[in-house]
PDB file of C-alpha atoms in Angstrom:
ATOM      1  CA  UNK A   1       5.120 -51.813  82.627  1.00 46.00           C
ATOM      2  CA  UNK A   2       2.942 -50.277  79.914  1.00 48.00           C
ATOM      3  CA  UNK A   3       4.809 -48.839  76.668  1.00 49.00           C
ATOM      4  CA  UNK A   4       3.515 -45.812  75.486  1.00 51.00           C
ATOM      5  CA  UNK A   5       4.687 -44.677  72.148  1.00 52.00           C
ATOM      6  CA  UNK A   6       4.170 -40.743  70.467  1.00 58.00           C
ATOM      7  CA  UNK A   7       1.458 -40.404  68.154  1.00 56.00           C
ATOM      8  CA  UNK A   8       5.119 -39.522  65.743  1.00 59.00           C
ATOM      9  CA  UNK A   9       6.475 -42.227  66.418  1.00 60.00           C
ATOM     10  CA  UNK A  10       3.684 -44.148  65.532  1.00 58.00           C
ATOM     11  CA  UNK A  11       3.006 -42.492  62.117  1.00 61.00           C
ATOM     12  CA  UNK A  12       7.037 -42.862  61.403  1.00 60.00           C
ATOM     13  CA  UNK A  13       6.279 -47.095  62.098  1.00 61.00           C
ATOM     14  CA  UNK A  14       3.148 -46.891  59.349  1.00 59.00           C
ATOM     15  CA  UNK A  15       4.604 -45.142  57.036  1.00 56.00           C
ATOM     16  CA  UNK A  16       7.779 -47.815  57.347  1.00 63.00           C
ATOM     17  CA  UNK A  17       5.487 -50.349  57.041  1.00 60.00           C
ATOM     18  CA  UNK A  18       3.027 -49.295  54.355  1.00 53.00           C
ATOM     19  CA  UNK A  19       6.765 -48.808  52.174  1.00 56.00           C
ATOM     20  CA  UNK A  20       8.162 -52.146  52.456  1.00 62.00           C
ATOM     21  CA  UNK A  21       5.012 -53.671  51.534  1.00 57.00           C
ATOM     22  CA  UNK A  22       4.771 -51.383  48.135  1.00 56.00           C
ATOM     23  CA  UNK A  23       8.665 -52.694  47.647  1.00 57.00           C
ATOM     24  CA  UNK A  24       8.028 -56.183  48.353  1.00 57.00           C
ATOM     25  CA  UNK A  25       4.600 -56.592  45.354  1.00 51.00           C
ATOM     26  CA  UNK A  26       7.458 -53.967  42.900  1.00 51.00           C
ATOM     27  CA  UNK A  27       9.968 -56.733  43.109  1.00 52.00           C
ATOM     28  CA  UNK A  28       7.515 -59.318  42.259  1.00 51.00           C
ATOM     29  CA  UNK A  29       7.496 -61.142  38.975  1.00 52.00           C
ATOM     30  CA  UNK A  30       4.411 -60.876  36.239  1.00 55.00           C
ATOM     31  CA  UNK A  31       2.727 -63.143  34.822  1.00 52.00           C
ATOM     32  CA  UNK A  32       4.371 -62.047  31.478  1.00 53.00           C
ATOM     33  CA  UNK A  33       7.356 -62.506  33.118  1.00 53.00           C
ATOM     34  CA  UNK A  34       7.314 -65.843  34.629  1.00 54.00           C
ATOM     35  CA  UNK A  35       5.878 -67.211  31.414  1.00 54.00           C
ATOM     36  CA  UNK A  36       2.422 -67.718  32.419  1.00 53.00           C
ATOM     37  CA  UNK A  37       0.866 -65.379  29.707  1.00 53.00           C
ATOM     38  CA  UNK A  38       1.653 -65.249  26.411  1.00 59.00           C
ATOM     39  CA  UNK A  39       2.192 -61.826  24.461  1.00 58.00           C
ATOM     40  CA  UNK A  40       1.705 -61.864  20.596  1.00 58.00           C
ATOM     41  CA  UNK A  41       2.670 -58.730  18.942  1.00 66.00           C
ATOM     42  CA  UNK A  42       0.375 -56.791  16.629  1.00 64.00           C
ATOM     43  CA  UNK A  43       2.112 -58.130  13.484  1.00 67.00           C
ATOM     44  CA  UNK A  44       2.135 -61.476  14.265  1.00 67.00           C
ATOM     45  CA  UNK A  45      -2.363 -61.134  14.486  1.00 69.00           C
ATOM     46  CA  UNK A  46      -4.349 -61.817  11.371  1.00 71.00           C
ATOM     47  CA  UNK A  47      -7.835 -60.097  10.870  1.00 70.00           C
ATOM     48  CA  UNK A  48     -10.081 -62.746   9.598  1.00 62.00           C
ATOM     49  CA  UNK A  49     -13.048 -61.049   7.602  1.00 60.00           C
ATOM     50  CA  UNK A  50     -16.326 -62.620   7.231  1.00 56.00           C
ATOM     51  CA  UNK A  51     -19.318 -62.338   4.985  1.00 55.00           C
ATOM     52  CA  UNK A  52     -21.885 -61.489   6.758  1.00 50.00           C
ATOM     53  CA  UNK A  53     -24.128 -62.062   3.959  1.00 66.00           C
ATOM     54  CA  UNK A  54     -23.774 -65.519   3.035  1.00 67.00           C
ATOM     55  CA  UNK A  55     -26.865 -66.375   5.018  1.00 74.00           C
ATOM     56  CA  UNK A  56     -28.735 -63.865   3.613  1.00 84.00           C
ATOM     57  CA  UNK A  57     -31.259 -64.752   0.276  1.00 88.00           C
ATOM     58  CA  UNK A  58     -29.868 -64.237  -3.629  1.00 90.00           C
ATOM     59  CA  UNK A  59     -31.469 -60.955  -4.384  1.00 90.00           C
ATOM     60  CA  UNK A  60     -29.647 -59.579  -1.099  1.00 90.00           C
ATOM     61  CA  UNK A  61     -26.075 -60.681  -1.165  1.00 88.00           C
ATOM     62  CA  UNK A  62     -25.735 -60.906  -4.831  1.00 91.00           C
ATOM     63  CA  UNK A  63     -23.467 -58.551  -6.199  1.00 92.00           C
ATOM     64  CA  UNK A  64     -23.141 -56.671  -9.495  1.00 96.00           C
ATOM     65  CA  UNK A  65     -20.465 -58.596 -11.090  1.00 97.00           C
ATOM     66  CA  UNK A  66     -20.361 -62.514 -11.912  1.00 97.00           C
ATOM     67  CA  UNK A  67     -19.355 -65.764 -13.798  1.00 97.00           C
ATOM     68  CA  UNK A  68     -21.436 -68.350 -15.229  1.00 98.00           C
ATOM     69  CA  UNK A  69     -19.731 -71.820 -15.894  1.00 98.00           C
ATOM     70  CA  UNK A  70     -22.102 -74.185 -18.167  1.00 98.00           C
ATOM     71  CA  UNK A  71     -21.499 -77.746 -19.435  1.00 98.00           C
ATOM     72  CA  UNK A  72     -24.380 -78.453 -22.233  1.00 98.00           C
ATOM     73  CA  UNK A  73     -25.585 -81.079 -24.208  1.00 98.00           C
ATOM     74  CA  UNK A  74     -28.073 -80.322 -27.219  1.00 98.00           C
ATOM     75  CA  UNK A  75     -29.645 -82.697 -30.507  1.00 96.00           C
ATOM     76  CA  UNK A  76     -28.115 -80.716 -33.074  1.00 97.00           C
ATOM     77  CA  UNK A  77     -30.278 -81.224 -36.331  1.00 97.00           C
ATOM     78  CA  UNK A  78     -28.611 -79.691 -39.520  1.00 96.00           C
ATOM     79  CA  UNK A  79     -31.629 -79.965 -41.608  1.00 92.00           C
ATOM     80  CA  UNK A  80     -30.423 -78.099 -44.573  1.00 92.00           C
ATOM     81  CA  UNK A  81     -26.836 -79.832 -44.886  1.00 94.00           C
ATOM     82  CA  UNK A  82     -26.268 -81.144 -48.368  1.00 93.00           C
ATOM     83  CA  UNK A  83     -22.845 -83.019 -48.607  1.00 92.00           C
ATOM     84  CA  UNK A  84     -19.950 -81.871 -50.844  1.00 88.00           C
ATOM     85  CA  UNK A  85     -18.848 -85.039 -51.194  1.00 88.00           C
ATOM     86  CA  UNK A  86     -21.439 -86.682 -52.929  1.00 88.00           C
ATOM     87  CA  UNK A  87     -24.762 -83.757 -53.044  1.00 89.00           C
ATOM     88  CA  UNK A  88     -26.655 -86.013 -50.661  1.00 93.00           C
ATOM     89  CA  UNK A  89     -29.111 -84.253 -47.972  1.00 94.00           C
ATOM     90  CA  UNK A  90     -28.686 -84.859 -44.324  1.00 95.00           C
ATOM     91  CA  UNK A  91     -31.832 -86.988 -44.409  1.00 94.00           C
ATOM     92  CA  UNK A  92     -30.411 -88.773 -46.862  1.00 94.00           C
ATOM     93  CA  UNK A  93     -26.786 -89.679 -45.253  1.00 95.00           C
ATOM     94  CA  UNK A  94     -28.374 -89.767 -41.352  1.00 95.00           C
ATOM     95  CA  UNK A  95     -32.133 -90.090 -41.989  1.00 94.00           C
ATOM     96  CA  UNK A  96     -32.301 -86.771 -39.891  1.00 93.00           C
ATOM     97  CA  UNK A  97     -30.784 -88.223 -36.674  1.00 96.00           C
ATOM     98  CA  UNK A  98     -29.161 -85.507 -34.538  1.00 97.00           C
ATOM     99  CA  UNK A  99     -25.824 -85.100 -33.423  1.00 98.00           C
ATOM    100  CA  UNK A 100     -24.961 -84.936 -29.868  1.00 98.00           C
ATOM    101  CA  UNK A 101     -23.160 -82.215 -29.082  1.00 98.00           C
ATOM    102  CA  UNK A 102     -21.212 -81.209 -25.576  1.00 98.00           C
ATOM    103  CA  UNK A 103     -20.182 -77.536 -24.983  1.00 98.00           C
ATOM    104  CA  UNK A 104     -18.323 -76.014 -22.233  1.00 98.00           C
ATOM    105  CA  UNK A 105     -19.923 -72.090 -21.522  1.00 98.00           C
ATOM    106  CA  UNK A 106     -18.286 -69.424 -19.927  1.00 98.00           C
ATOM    107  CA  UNK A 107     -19.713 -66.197 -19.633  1.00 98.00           C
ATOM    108  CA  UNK A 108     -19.009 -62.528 -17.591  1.00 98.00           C
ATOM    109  CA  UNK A 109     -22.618 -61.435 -15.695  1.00 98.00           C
ATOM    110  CA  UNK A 110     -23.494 -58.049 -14.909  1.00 98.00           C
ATOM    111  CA  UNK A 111     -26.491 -57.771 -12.815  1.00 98.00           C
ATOM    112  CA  UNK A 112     -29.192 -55.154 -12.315  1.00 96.00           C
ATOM    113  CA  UNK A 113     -32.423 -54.464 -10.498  1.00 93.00           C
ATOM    114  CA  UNK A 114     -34.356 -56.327 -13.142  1.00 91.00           C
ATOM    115  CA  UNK A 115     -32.095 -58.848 -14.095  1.00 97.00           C
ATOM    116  CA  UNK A 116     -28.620 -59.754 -15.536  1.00 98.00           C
ATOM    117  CA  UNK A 117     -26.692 -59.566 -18.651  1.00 98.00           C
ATOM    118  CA  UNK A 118     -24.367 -62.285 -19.421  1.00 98.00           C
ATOM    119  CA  UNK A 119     -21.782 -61.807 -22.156  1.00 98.00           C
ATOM    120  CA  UNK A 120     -19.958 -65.726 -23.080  1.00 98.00           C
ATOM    121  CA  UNK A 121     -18.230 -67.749 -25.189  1.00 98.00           C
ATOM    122  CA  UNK A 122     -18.716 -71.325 -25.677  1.00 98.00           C
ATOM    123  CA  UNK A 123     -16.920 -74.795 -27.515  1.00 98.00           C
ATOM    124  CA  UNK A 124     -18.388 -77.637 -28.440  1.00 98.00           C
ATOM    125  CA  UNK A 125     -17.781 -80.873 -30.182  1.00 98.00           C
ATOM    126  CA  UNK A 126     -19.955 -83.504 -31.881  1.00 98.00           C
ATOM    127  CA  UNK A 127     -20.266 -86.477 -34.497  1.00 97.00           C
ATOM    128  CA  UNK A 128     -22.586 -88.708 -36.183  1.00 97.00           C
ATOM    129  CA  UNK A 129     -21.908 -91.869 -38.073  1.00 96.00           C
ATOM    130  CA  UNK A 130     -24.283 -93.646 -40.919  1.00 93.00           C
ATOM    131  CA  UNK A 131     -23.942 -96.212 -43.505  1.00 90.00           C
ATOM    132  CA  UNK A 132     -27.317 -96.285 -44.902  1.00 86.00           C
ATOM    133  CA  UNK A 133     -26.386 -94.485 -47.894  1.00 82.00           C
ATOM    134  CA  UNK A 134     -24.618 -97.142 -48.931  1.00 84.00           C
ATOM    135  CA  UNK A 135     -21.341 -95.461 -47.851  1.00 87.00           C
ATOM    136  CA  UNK A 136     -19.930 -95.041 -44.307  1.00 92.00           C
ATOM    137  CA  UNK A 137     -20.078 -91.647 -43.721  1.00 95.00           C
ATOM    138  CA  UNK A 138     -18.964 -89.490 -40.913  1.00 96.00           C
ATOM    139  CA  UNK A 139     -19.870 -85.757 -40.207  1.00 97.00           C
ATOM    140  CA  UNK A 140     -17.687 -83.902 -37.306  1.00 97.00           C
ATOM    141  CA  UNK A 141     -18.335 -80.310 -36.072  1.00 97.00           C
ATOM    142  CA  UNK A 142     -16.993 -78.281 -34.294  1.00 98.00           C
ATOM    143  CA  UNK A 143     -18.757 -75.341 -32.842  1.00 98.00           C
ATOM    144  CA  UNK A 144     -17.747 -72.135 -31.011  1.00 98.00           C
ATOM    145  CA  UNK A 145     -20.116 -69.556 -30.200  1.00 98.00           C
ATOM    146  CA  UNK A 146     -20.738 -65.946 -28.776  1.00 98.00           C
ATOM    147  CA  UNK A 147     -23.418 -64.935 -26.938  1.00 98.00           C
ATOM    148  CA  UNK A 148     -25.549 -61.857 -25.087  1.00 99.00           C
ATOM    149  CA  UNK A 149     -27.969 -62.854 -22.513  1.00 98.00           C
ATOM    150  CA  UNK A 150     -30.775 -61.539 -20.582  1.00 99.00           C
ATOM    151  CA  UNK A 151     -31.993 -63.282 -18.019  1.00 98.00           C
ATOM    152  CA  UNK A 152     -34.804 -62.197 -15.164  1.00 98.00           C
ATOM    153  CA  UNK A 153     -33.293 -63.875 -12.139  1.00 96.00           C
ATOM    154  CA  UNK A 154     -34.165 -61.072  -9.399  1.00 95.00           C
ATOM    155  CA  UNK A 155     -37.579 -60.978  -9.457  1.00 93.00           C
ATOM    156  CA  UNK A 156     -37.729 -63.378  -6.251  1.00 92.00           C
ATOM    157  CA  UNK A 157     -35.575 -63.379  -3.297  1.00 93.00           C
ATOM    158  CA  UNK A 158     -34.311 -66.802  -5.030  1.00 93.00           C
ATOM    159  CA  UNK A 159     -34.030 -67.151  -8.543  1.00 95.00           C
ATOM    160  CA  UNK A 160     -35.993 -70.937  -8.423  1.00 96.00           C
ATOM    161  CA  UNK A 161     -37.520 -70.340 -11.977  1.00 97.00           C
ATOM    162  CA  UNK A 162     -35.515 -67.706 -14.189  1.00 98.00           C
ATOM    163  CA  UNK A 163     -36.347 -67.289 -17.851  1.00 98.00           C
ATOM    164  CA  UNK A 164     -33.870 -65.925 -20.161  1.00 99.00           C
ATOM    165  CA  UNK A 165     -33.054 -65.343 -23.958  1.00 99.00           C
ATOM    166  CA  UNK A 166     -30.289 -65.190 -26.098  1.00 98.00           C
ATOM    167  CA  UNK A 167     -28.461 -64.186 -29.229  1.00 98.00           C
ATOM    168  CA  UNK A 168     -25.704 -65.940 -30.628  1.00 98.00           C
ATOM    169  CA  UNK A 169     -22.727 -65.704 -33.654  1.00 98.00           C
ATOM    170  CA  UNK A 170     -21.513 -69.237 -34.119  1.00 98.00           C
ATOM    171  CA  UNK A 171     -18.321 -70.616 -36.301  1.00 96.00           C
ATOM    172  CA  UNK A 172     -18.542 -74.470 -36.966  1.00 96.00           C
ATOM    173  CA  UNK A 173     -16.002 -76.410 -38.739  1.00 96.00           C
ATOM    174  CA  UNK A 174     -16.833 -79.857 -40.403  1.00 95.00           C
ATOM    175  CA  UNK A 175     -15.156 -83.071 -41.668  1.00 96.00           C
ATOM    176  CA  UNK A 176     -17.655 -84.245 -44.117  1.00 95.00           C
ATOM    177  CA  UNK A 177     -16.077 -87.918 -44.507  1.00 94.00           C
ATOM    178  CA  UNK A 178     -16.526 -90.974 -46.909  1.00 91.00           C
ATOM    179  CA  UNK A 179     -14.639 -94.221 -47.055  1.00 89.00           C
ATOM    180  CA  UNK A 180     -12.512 -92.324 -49.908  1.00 90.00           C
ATOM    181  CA  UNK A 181     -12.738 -89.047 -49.613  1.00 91.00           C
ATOM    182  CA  UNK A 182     -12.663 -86.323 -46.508  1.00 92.00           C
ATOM    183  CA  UNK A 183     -14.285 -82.699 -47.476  1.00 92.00           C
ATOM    184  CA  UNK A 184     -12.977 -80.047 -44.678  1.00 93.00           C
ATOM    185  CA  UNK A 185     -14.580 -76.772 -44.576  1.00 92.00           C
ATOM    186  CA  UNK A 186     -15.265 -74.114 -42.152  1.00 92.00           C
ATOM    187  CA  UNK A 187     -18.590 -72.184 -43.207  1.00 92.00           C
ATOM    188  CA  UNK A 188     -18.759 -68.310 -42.799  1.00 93.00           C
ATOM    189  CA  UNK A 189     -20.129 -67.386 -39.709  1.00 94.00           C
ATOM    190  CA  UNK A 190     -23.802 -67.391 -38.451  1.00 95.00           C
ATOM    191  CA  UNK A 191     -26.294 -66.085 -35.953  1.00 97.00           C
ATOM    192  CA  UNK A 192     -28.573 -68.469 -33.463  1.00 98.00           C
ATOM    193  CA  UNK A 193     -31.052 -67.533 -31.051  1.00 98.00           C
ATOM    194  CA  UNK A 194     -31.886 -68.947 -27.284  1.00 98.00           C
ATOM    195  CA  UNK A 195     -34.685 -69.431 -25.447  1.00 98.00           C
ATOM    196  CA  UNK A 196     -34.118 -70.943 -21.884  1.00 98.00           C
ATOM    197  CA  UNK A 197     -35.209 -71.919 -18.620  1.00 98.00           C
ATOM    198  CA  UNK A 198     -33.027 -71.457 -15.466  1.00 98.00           C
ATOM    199  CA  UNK A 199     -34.353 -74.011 -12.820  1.00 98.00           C
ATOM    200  CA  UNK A 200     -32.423 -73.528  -9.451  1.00 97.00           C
ATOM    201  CA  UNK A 201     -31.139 -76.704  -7.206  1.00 96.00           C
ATOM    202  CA  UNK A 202     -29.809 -75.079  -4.250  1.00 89.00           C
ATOM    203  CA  UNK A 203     -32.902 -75.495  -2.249  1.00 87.00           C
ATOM    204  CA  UNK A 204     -32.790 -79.643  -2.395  1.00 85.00           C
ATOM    205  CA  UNK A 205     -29.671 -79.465   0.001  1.00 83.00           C
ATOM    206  CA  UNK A 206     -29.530 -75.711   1.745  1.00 79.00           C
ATOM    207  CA  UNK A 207     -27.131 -76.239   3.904  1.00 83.00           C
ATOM    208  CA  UNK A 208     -24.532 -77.672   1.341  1.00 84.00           C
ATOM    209  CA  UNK A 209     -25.524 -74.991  -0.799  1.00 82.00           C
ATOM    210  CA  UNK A 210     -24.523 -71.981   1.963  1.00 81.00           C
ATOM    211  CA  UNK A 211     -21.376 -74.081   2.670  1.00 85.00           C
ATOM    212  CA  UNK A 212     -20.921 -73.858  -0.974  1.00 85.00           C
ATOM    213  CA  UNK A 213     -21.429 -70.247  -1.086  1.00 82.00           C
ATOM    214  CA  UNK A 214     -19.309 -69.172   2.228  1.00 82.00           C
ATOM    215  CA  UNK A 215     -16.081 -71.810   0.791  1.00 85.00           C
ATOM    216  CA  UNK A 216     -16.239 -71.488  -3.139  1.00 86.00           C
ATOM    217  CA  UNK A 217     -18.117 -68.065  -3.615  1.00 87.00           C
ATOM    218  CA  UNK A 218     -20.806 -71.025  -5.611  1.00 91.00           C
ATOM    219  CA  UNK A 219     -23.749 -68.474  -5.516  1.00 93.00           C
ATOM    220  CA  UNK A 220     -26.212 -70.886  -7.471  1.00 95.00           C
ATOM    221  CA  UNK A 221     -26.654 -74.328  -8.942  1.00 96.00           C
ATOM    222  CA  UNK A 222     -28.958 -74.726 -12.009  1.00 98.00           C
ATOM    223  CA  UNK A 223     -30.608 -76.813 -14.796  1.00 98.00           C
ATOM    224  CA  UNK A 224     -30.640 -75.318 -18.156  1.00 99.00           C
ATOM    225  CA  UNK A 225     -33.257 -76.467 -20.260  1.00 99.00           C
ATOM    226  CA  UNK A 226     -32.903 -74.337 -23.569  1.00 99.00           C
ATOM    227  CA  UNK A 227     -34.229 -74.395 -27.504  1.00 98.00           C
ATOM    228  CA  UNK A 228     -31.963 -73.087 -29.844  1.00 98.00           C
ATOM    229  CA  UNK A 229     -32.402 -72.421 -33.888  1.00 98.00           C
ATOM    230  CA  UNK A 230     -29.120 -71.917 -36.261  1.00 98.00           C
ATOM    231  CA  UNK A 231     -29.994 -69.532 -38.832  1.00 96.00           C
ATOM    232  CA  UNK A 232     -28.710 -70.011 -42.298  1.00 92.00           C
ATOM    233  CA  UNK A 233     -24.988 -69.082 -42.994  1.00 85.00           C
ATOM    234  CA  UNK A 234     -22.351 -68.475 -46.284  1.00 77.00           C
ATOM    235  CA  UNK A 235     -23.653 -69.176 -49.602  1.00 77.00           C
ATOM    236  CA  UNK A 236     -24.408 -71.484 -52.191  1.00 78.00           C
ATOM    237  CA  UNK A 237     -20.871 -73.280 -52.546  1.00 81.00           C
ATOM    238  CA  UNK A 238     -20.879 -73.286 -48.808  1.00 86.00           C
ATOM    239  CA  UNK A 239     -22.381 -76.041 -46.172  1.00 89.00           C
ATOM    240  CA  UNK A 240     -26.120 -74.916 -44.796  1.00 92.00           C
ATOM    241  CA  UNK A 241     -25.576 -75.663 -41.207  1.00 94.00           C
ATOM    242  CA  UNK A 242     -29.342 -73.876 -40.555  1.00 95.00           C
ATOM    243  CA  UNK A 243     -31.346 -76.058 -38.026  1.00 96.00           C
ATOM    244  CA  UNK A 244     -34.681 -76.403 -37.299  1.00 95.00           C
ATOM    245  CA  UNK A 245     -35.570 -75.294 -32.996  1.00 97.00           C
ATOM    246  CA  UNK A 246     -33.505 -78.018 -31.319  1.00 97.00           C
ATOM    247  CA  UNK A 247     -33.792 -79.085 -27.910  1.00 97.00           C
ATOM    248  CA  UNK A 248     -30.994 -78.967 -25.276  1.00 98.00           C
ATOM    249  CA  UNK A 249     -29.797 -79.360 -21.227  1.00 99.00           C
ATOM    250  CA  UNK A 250     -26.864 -78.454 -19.021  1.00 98.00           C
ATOM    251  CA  UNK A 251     -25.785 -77.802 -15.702  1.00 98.00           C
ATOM    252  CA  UNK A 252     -24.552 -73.893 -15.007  1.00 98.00           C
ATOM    253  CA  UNK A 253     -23.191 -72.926 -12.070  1.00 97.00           C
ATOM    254  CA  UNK A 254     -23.164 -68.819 -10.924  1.00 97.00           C
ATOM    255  CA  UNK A 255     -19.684 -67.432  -9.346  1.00 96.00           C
TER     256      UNK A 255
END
């Protein structure tokens, strides 16, 4: 016996159907839900921002504010010193030796299409010792300086070679000593003037250098090869710390 069933009847058993399949996959758990997925909320994100120009050369990504950090060594010559201890020249007492002296440089950079100013201050100690004069005698200074500079270091994409000059004010304080006597003085203040050579390092290790540069903001590495004069200062009664051009080297290092 065959079963024949109303085309309404039939409509009524689909629509039945197609409901307690949409009821079944509604009662069904997520993903979320069963702990398969994990949901951070918005706050709990953190944007991490990248440089994009870190990779790019120094006259693209530089920017127009920055910090030199300089550690120095120069022969420091006073060729016009005459001791108030005794009246004896500097030839005399150290037969013109020079003193080594180590600074520490710190200067704010502004740079421009041509170039950069730098604007710095800078310490430095140093000592010689001599007993040829038939005395041991010592001579300690103490130097600190401020200075302007201009230096071309965007003319290339990389500043490998940048020239640069300088003017200076420097304050030095001495210890003129014998084996009985100590003369302590601190001669009015002076002006110097710089001529230097910037000689970039960055491209002996690049990679370490853009690692440098993405971690540390280290923007350059350089050699400072520099002459320097110390014009006269103070008077008569006071200690001639003037200097012939003297000869001097660092390492600086552009933030």
């Amino acid at each position: 016996m065959k079963l024949h069933l109303s085309p309404i009847i039939q409509i009524k058993a689909l629509v039945s159907l197609v409901l307690i399949l949409m009821t079944s996959f509604a009662s069904a758990a997520t993903p979320e839900e069963e702990g398969l997925v994990e949901v951070y909320s918005p706050e709990s994100l953190v944007e991490l921002h990248i440089r994009q120009d870190n990779l790019a050369d120094y006259k693209t990504r530089r920017e127009t504010h920055g910090i030199y950090f300089g550690l120095e060594y120069e022969n420091y010559v006073p060729s016009s010193f005459v001791s108030l201890n005794d009246g004896k020249t500097y030839q005399e007492l150290f037969n013109g030796e020079a003193i080594p002296i180590f600074n520490l440089a710190l200067d704010y950079k502004y740079n421009f299409a041509l170039g950069s100013l730098a604007l710095g201050v800078s310490a430095g100690m140093g000592s010689i010792e001599d007993d040829r004069s038939g005395d041991k005698r010592t001579l300690e200074i103490t130097k600190y300086m401020g200075t302007l500079k201009f230096t071309l270091d965007n003319i290339l994409k990389e500043p490998y070679v940048a020239p640069y000059v300088g003017m200076s004010m420097y304050q030095m304080s001495l210890n003129d000593k014998s084996t009985t006597n100590t003369v302590s003085e601190s001669p009015p203040m002076g002006y110097a003037y710089t001529f230097g050579l910037l000689l970039q390092l960055d491209w002996m290790d690049y990679d370490a250098a853009k690692n440098a540069t993405f971690n540390y903001g280290l923007e350059n590495t350089f050699i400072d090869v520099f002459m320097t004069q110390y014009l006269a200062s103070g008077g008569e009664e006071d200690a001639n710390m003037e200097s012939d051009p003297i000869w001097g080297v660092g390492l600086r290092m552009e933030f």
